[in-house]
Coordinates of C-alpha atoms in Angstrom, one line a residue:
Chain A
M1 CA 0.0 0.0 0.0
N2 CA 2.8 2.4 1.0
L3 CA 4.5 1.6 -2.2
Y4 CA 1.5 2.8 -4.2
I5 CA 1.3 6.0 -2.1
G6 CA 5.0 6.6 -2.6
F7 CA 4.7 6.3 -6.4
L8 CA 1.6 8.5 -6.4
G9 CA 3.7 11.1 -4.4
I10 CA 6.4 11.1 -7.1
I11 CA 3.8 11.6 -9.8
I12 CA 2.0 14.4 -8.0
F13 CA 5.2 16.3 -7.1
T14 CA 6.6 16.0 -10.6
L15 CA 3.3 17.3 -12.0
L16 CA 3.5 20.2 -9.5
G17 CA 7.0 21.0 -10.8
K18 CA 5.7 20.9 -14.4
L19 CA 2.9 23.2 -13.3
F20 CA 5.3 25.8 -11.9
S21 CA 7.5 25.6 -15.0
G22 CA 4.3 26.2 -17.1
K23 CA 4.2 29.8 -15.8
N24 CA 7.3 30.6 -17.8
E25 CA 5.9 29.0 -20.8
D26 CA 2.7 31.2 -20.5
K27 CA 4.9 34.3 -20.0
R28 CA 6.8 33.5 -23.2
A29 CA 3.6 32.9 -25.1
F30 CA 2.2 36.2 -23.8
F31 CA 5.2 38.2 -25.0
I32 CA 5.1 36.5 -28.4
D33 CA 1.4 37.5 -28.8
F34 CA 2.3 41.0 -27.5
I35 CA 5.1 41.5 -30.0
N36 CA 2.9 40.1 -32.9
F37 CA 0.1 42.5 -31.9
N38 CA 2.5 45.4 -31.8
L39 CA 3.8 44.5 -35.3
K40 CA 0.4 43.9 -36.7
L41 CA -0.9 47.2 -35.3
K42 CA 2.1 49.1 -36.9
N43 CA 1.2 47.7 -40.3
E44 CA -2.5 48.2 -40.0
I45 CA -2.2 51.8 -38.8
L46 CA 0.0 52.7 -41.7
F47 CA -1.8 50.9 -44.5
T48 CA -5.4 50.1 -43.6
H49 CA -6.4 52.3 -40.7
K50 CA -8.1 49.3 -39.1
T51 CA -9.3 49.9 -35.6
I52 CA -7.9 48.2 -32.5
D53 CA -11.2 46.5 -32.0
E54 CA -11.0 44.9 -35.4
I55 CA -7.3 43.9 -35.1
S56 CA -7.9 42.4 -31.6
L57 CA -10.4 40.0 -33.2
S58 CA -7.8 38.5 -35.5
L59 CA -5.3 37.7 -32.7
N60 CA -4.5 34.2 -31.5
N61 CA -6.5 33.1 -28.5
G62 CA -4.5 33.4 -25.3
D63 CA -3.9 35.6 -22.3
F64 CA -2.9 38.6 -24.3
K65 CA -6.0 38.6 -26.4
N66 CA -8.2 38.1 -23.4
A67 CA -6.5 40.9 -21.4
L68 CA -6.6 43.3 -24.4
Q69 CA -10.3 42.7 -25.0
K70 CA -11.1 43.0 -21.3
Y71 CA -9.4 46.4 -21.4
L72 CA -11.1 47.5 -24.6
D73 CA -14.5 46.5 -23.2
S74 CA -14.3 47.8 -19.7
G75 CA -11.1 49.7 -19.2
E76 CA -9.9 47.2 -16.7
V77 CA -6.3 45.9 -16.8
V78 CA -6.2 42.2 -16.0
K79 CA -3.4 41.2 -13.6
L80 CA -1.5 38.2 -14.9
K81 CA 0.2 36.2 -12.2
Y82 CA 3.3 35.4 -14.2
L83 CA 4.2 39.1 -15.0
D84 CA 6.5 40.8 -12.5
K85 CA 6.1 44.4 -11.5
N86 CA 8.1 45.9 -14.4
E87 CA 6.5 43.7 -17.0
F88 CA 3.0 44.5 -15.7
S89 CA 3.8 48.1 -15.7
L90 CA 5.0 48.0 -19.3
F91 CA 1.8 46.2 -20.3
E92 CA -0.4 48.6 -18.4
N93 CA 1.3 51.6 -19.9
Y94 CA 1.0 50.1 -23.3
L95 CA -2.8 49.7 -22.9
F96 CA -3.2 53.2 -21.6
N97 CA -1.4 54.6 -24.7
L98 CA -3.2 52.4 -27.1
G99 CA -5.4 54.1 -29.7
N100 CA -5.5 57.6 -28.1
A101 CA -3.3 59.5 -30.4
D102 CA -2.9 60.4 -34.1
I103 CA -1.0 58.1 -36.5
K104 CA 2.4 59.8 -36.1
T105 CA 2.3 59.8 -32.2
Q106 CA 0.9 56.3 -32.1
M107 CA 3.6 55.0 -34.4
N108 CA 6.3 56.7 -32.4
F109 CA 5.0 55.0 -29.2
L110 CA 4.8 51.6 -30.9
N111 CA 8.3 51.9 -32.2
S112 CA 9.7 53.1 -28.9
I113 CA 8.3 50.1 -27.0
E114 CA 9.4 47.5 -29.5
K115 CA 13.0 47.2 -28.2
E116 CA 11.8 46.8 -24.6
L117 CA 9.3 44.2 -25.6
G118 CA 12.0 42.2 -27.4
E119 CA 14.2 42.3 -24.3
Y120 CA 11.3 41.0 -22.1
H121 CA 10.6 38.3 -24.6
Q122 CA 14.3 37.2 -24.6
K123 CA 14.3 37.1 -20.8
A124 CA 11.1 35.0 -20.8
I125 CA 12.7 32.5 -23.2
Q126 CA 15.8 32.3 -21.0
D127 CA 13.8 31.9 -17.9
E128 CA 11.7 29.1 -19.5
K129 CA 14.9 27.3 -20.5
K130 CA 16.5 27.8 -17.1
Y131 CA 13.6 26.9 -14.8
R132 CA 11.6 24.4 -16.8
S133 CA 14.0 21.5 -16.2
L134 CA 14.8 22.8 -12.7
Y135 CA 11.2 22.8 -11.5
L136 CA 10.7 19.3 -13.0
K137 CA 13.8 18.0 -11.3
V138 CA 12.9 19.6 -7.9
G139 CA 9.4 18.2 -8.2
F140 CA 10.7 14.8 -9.0
L141 CA 13.3 14.9 -6.1
V142 CA 10.7 16.0 -3.6
G143 CA 8.5 13.2 -4.8
L144 CA 11.4 10.8 -4.4
I145 CA 12.1 12.0 -0.8
F146 CA 8.4 11.6 -0.1
F147 CA 8.6 8.1 -1.6
I148 CA 11.5 7.1 0.7
L149 CA 9.9 8.6 3.7
V150 CA 6.7 6.7 3.0
I151 CA 8.2 3.3 2.4
Chain B
M1 CA -31.7 56.3 -31.5
D2 CA -28.4 54.6 -30.7
L3 CA -26.5 56.6 -28.2
S4 CA -24.6 53.7 -26.8
F5 CA -21.3 55.6 -27.0
L6 CA -22.4 57.6 -23.9
P7 CA -21.3 56.6 -20.4
L8 CA -23.8 54.6 -18.5
N9 CA -24.9 57.3 -16.0
I10 CA -25.6 59.7 -18.8
L11 CA -27.4 57.1 -20.9
Q12 CA -29.6 56.2 -18.0
A13 CA -30.4 59.8 -17.3
I14 CA -31.6 60.4 -20.9
R15 CA -33.3 57.0 -21.4
N16 CA -36.8 58.4 -21.0
L17 CA -36.3 61.7 -22.8
E18 CA -37.7 62.2 -26.2
N19 CA -37.0 64.7 -29.0
I20 CA -33.5 65.6 -27.8
N21 CA -31.8 67.7 -30.5
E22 CA -28.5 68.3 -28.8
I23 CA -26.4 67.2 -25.8
R24 CA -23.6 69.5 -24.7
L25 CA -20.8 68.3 -22.5
R26 CA -18.1 70.6 -21.1
V27 CA -15.5 69.3 -18.7
G28 CA -16.3 70.5 -15.2
F29 CA -19.8 71.9 -16.0
P30 CA -23.3 70.5 -16.0
I31 CA -24.4 68.5 -19.0
K32 CA -27.1 70.3 -21.0
C33 CA -29.8 68.9 -23.3
K34 CA -31.6 70.9 -26.0
I35 CA -35.1 69.8 -26.5
R36 CA -37.4 71.8 -28.8
D37 CA -35.0 74.7 -28.9
K38 CA -34.7 75.0 -25.1
F39 CA -31.8 74.0 -23.0
F40 CA -32.2 72.0 -19.8
Y41 CA -29.7 70.6 -17.3
L42 CA -29.4 66.8 -17.2
S43 CA -30.0 65.3 -13.8
N44 CA -30.2 61.7 -12.7
N45 CA -34.0 61.9 -12.8
G46 CA -34.1 63.4 -16.3
L47 CA -34.2 67.1 -17.0
A48 CA -33.7 69.9 -14.5
L49 CA -34.1 73.7 -14.7
I50 CA -31.8 74.4 -11.7
R51 CA -28.3 73.3 -11.1
D52 CA -29.1 71.1 -8.1
S53 CA -28.5 67.4 -8.5
V54 CA -27.3 67.9 -12.1
I55 CA -24.8 65.6 -13.8
C56 CA -21.5 67.3 -14.3
C57 CA -19.3 66.3 -17.2
K58 CA -15.9 64.8 -16.2
K59 CA -12.8 64.5 -18.3
E60 CA -13.2 60.7 -18.1
D61 CA -16.7 61.0 -19.7
I62 CA -15.2 62.8 -22.7
N63 CA -12.4 60.3 -23.0
Y64 CA -14.9 57.4 -22.7
I65 CA -17.1 58.9 -25.5
L66 CA -14.1 59.5 -27.7
A67 CA -12.8 56.0 -27.2
K68 CA -16.3 54.6 -28.1
L69 CA -16.7 56.8 -31.1
T70 CA -13.3 55.9 -32.5
H71 CA -13.6 52.2 -31.5
N72 CA -10.6 52.7 -29.3
S73 CA -8.5 53.9 -32.3
L74 CA -8.2 57.6 -32.5
Y75 CA -5.6 57.3 -35.2
A76 CA -8.1 55.7 -37.5
F77 CA -10.5 58.7 -37.2
N78 CA -7.9 61.4 -37.1
D79 CA -8.8 62.9 -40.4
F80 CA -12.3 63.7 -39.0
L81 CA -11.0 64.6 -35.6
R82 CA -8.7 67.3 -37.0
Q83 CA -11.7 68.8 -38.8
G84 CA -13.4 69.0 -35.4
F85 CA -16.0 66.3 -35.7
L86 CA -16.7 62.6 -35.4
T87 CA -19.8 60.8 -36.7
W88 CA -21.4 57.9 -35.0
D89 CA -22.7 54.9 -37.0
N90 CA -26.2 56.2 -37.6
G91 CA -25.3 59.7 -38.7
I92 CA -25.2 61.5 -35.3
R93 CA -22.6 64.2 -35.5
I94 CA -20.3 65.1 -32.6
G95 CA -18.5 68.4 -32.7
I96 CA -15.3 68.6 -30.7
A97 CA -13.4 71.4 -29.1
G98 CA -10.0 71.1 -27.6
I99 CA -6.4 72.0 -28.2
C100 CA -5.4 72.0 -31.9
V101 CA -1.9 70.7 -32.7
F102 CA -0.5 72.6 -35.7
D103 CA 2.6 71.7 -37.8
H104 CA 3.7 73.9 -40.7
G105 CA 0.3 75.5 -40.7
E106 CA -1.6 72.2 -40.9
N107 CA -3.8 71.0 -38.1
L108 CA -2.5 67.6 -37.2
T109 CA -5.1 66.7 -34.6
I110 CA -7.1 68.0 -31.6
K111 CA -6.0 66.8 -28.2
D112 CA -7.2 67.3 -24.7
C113 CA -10.8 67.6 -25.8
S114 CA -12.8 69.7 -23.4
S115 CA -16.2 70.0 -25.1
L116 CA -18.5 67.8 -27.1
V117 CA -21.6 68.8 -28.9
I118 CA -23.7 65.9 -29.8
R119 CA -26.2 66.8 -32.6
I120 CA -28.9 64.2 -32.9
A121 CA -30.2 64.4 -36.5
R122 CA -33.7 63.2 -37.2
N123 CA -35.6 62.3 -40.3
I124 CA -38.7 64.4 -40.3
E125 CA -40.9 63.2 -43.1
N126 CA -42.4 65.9 -45.3
C127 CA -40.5 68.7 -43.7
S128 CA -39.4 69.8 -47.2
D129 CA -42.9 69.8 -48.7
V130 CA -43.0 73.6 -49.3
I131 CA -39.6 73.7 -51.0
F132 CA -40.4 70.5 -52.9
R133 CA -43.5 72.2 -54.4
H134 CA -41.3 74.9 -55.7
L135 CA -38.9 72.5 -57.4
R136 CA -41.2 69.6 -58.3
N137 CA -41.8 70.5 -61.9
N138 CA -38.5 72.1 -62.7
V139 CA -35.6 71.7 -60.3
K140 CA -33.6 74.9 -60.1
N141 CA -30.2 75.6 -58.6
S142 CA -31.2 76.3 -55.1
L143 CA -29.6 77.5 -51.9
I144 CA -31.2 76.9 -48.6
I145 CA -30.3 79.5 -46.0
S146 CA -30.5 79.5 -42.3
P147 CA -28.3 79.9 -39.2
P148 CA -26.8 76.7 -37.7
A149 CA -29.1 74.2 -36.1
C150 CA -32.3 75.3 -37.9
G151 CA -32.8 72.0 -39.8
K152 CA -31.1 72.5 -43.1
T153 CA -29.6 69.1 -43.2
T154 CA -32.9 67.5 -42.0
L155 CA -34.6 69.3 -44.8
L156 CA -32.1 68.4 -47.4
K157 CA -32.4 64.7 -46.4
D158 CA -36.2 64.8 -46.8
L159 CA -35.9 66.7 -50.1
A160 CA -33.4 64.2 -51.4
Q161 CA -35.9 61.3 -50.7
K162 CA -38.7 63.2 -52.4
L163 CA -36.7 64.0 -55.5
D164 CA -35.6 60.4 -55.6
R165 CA -39.2 59.2 -55.6
L166 CA -39.9 61.7 -58.4
G167 CA -37.4 59.8 -60.5
A168 CA -36.6 62.7 -62.8
Y169 CA -32.9 63.0 -61.9
Q170 CA -30.0 60.8 -61.0
I171 CA -29.1 62.4 -57.6
L172 CA -25.6 62.6 -56.2
I173 CA -25.2 63.5 -52.6
I174 CA -21.8 64.8 -51.4
D175 CA -21.8 64.0 -47.7
E176 CA -18.8 65.5 -46.0
R177 CA -19.7 64.4 -42.5
G178 CA -21.7 61.2 -42.8
E179 CA -24.9 63.0 -42.1
F180 CA -26.8 61.5 -45.0
L181 CA -26.0 57.9 -44.2
S182 CA -29.6 57.1 -43.6
V183 CA -30.7 58.6 -47.0
N184 CA -31.0 55.9 -49.6
G185 CA -32.9 55.6 -52.9
E186 CA -33.0 54.0 -56.3
N187 CA -31.8 57.2 -57.9
I188 CA -29.3 58.3 -55.2
D189 CA -25.6 57.9 -55.2
K190 CA -23.6 59.1 -52.2
I191 CA -20.0 60.1 -51.8
C192 CA -19.4 60.1 -48.1
Y193 CA -16.7 61.7 -45.9
S194 CA -15.1 63.5 -48.8
N195 CA -14.5 67.2 -49.3
K196 CA -16.6 68.9 -51.9
L197 CA -13.7 69.3 -54.4
F198 CA -12.8 65.7 -54.5
G199 CA -16.4 64.4 -54.2
L200 CA -17.7 66.6 -56.9
T201 CA -14.8 65.9 -59.3
L202 CA -15.1 62.2 -58.7
G203 CA -18.9 62.3 -59.0
V204 CA -19.2 64.4 -62.1
R205 CA -16.6 62.3 -63.9
S206 CA -17.7 58.9 -63.0
L207 CA -21.3 58.9 -61.8
S208 CA -23.1 61.1 -64.4
P209 CA -25.5 62.8 -62.0
G210 CA -28.3 65.1 -63.0
L211 CA -28.7 66.7 -59.7
I212 CA -26.2 67.3 -56.9
I213 CA -27.2 67.8 -53.3
T214 CA -24.6 69.0 -50.8
D215 CA -24.6 70.6 -47.4
E216 CA -23.0 73.8 -46.0
L217 CA -21.1 75.9 -48.5
I218 CA -18.5 77.2 -46.1
N219 CA -15.6 78.7 -48.0
E220 CA -14.5 80.1 -51.3
N221 CA -13.5 76.6 -52.6
D222 CA -17.0 75.2 -51.9
W223 CA -18.6 78.0 -53.9
K224 CA -16.1 77.6 -56.7
C225 CA -16.8 73.8 -56.8
V226 CA -20.5 74.5 -57.1
Q227 CA -19.9 77.1 -59.8
N228 CA -17.9 74.4 -61.8
C229 CA -20.8 72.0 -61.5
V230 CA -23.3 74.6 -62.6
N231 CA -21.1 75.4 -65.6
C232 CA -21.1 71.7 -66.4
G233 CA -24.9 71.9 -66.9
L234 CA -25.7 70.2 -63.6
K235 CA -28.4 71.2 -61.2
I236 CA -27.4 71.7 -57.6
I237 CA -29.2 72.1 -54.3
A238 CA -27.0 73.3 -51.4
S239 CA -27.2 75.0 -48.1
C240 CA -25.4 77.8 -46.4
H241 CA -25.2 79.4 -43.0
A242 CA -26.8 82.9 -42.8
S243 CA -29.8 84.4 -41.3
S244 CA -30.9 86.5 -44.2
I245 CA -30.4 86.9 -48.0
T246 CA -28.4 90.1 -47.2
E247 CA -25.9 88.1 -45.2
V248 CA -25.5 85.7 -48.0
K249 CA -24.9 88.5 -50.5
N250 CA -22.4 90.1 -48.1
K251 CA -20.2 87.0 -47.9
D252 CA -16.8 87.6 -49.5
F253 CA -17.0 84.5 -51.6
F254 CA -20.6 84.9 -52.7
I255 CA -21.0 84.3 -56.5
N256 CA -23.9 86.1 -58.1
N257 CA -26.2 84.3 -60.6
L258 CA -25.1 80.9 -59.4
F259 CA -28.4 80.0 -57.8
E260 CA -31.9 80.5 -59.2
R261 CA -33.7 80.2 -56.0
Y262 CA -32.9 81.2 -52.4
F263 CA -35.0 79.6 -49.6
V264 CA -34.5 81.4 -46.3
L265 CA -35.7 79.3 -43.4
K266 CA -37.3 80.6 -40.3
K267 CA -35.2 80.8 -37.1
D268 CA -36.3 78.8 -34.1
G269 CA -38.9 77.0 -36.2
Q270 CA -39.4 73.4 -37.2
P271 CA -37.2 72.3 -40.0
G272 CA -38.5 73.4 -43.4
V273 CA -40.6 76.3 -42.3
L274 CA -39.9 78.9 -44.9
D275 CA -39.5 82.6 -44.2
C276 CA -39.0 83.9 -47.7
V277 CA -38.2 82.6 -51.2
Y278 CA -36.1 84.7 -53.6
D279 CA -35.4 84.4 -57.3
K280 CA -32.0 84.8 -58.8
S281 CA -32.4 88.6 -58.8
F282 CA -33.3 88.5 -55.1
N283 CA -36.9 89.4 -55.7
K284 CA -39.3 88.0 -53.2
L285 CA -41.6 85.3 -54.7

C-alpha cells in the first residue's frame, strides 16, 4: 500500500514541478502575442487604418488577447500572475497609450516600446529554459524523498 | 436612437427623454440637453431647470465617449478629428473642441478635448414639402439659407428622398460628414466623408449625376466647386449658414447668378418652415 502512495507522491510532485514551470511557458507565449500584436498594429495603422477592436479579433486566442479585449470593453487591466512588477507596468502603460493619439504619435509610441518588448521576450525565453527542467527536477526529487519517507 | 457611446450614467439619465436635439458636454460643467430649442440641465432623474443634482461632465466622460466613437482607435479617425467632428454609425454628428496641434500651418489633430456637442439628427418626413412644391416640376439651382441648427440638413435629407421618388434625376449626394448615411434611394448615389472638391470631381466624372445635393457651403473653394458643377450643366441644391439673404450676399466668396432660388428658413422654427423665397435677382416670390 505504502509503495503505491509513494509512487503517487512522485507523480504528484513531478506534476507540480511541471505546473510551476508552465508559468514561464505562459509568459513566453504572452510576450510572443504581445510582439505580434505590436507589429500587426504598426502595419494596420499605416496601411489600412483598421481599428484596434478589429485587429484584436484577429489575434490568436490566449492571455494577451483576453486581457486586451477586457481592457477595450471595460477599461480594466487584468493582472496576470506570471508578470513581474516591471512587466506588468509595461503592459499597463501600453494599454493606456493604445489608440488615443494620431498616427504619427501612435507609431512613435509603438516603435519606442518595440525594443523593450524584445528584451522582455528574450528574458522570458531564457527563464523558461533555465527553470523548466529545474522545476521538474525539484518536483521529482521532492516526490522521491516523499517516496523514501513513506516506504 | 443609438447613443450607446455615452457613459452609462448619462445614458440612464436620458433614457426616457424624447426629442433631444442636442447634448452639450463641457468638462467641469453640468451637461445640457436641448429639447425643442430650449436648454435643460441633465440630472439623474431626467431634466432639470436648476443646477441642483445635475450631472457634471468629467474628463473621463469625454475620454470614454471619444474611445467609443473611435472604436478605441483615435488614429483611424484622425482625419475627422482634426476637422473637429466625429460621426457615430447612424449619422449622429459630434462636434469637438480642444487644443489644436499645428505643424507647418496644418492642423494635425485635436488633443485634450474639453467639449463635445452631440447633434442628434432626425428624419422628419415631409418637412421639405414647401420647397419641394417649388422644385417639383422644374428643379432649379437652389440655396437653402439658415443659421446653424435650424434644420437645413434634415430638410435636405427629406428633399433628397422626395426628389428620388420623383425619378426625374440621378441624384448625387456629397456628404462630407456622414450625415446623409440614412438617406437611400434607387436614384441616389452618395459620396461620403469627402470634401466637396474631391467628391464633386469624382462624382461628375464617373457617376453622371443630373442633380447634386450638398450641405453647407462654407468657404470660397466650396462656392467655386458649385460654380464648376453649374457650368457643367448640372443642377445643384446646397445649403449655407446665414440668417438672411443680405448676409449671403455680403459673404466675401458669394457668387452672383449661381443660384436661381434662395430659400430662407425661419429661425427657431421646425425644419423646413420657410421665411422667404427669392429668385436669382433677389426678388421675393
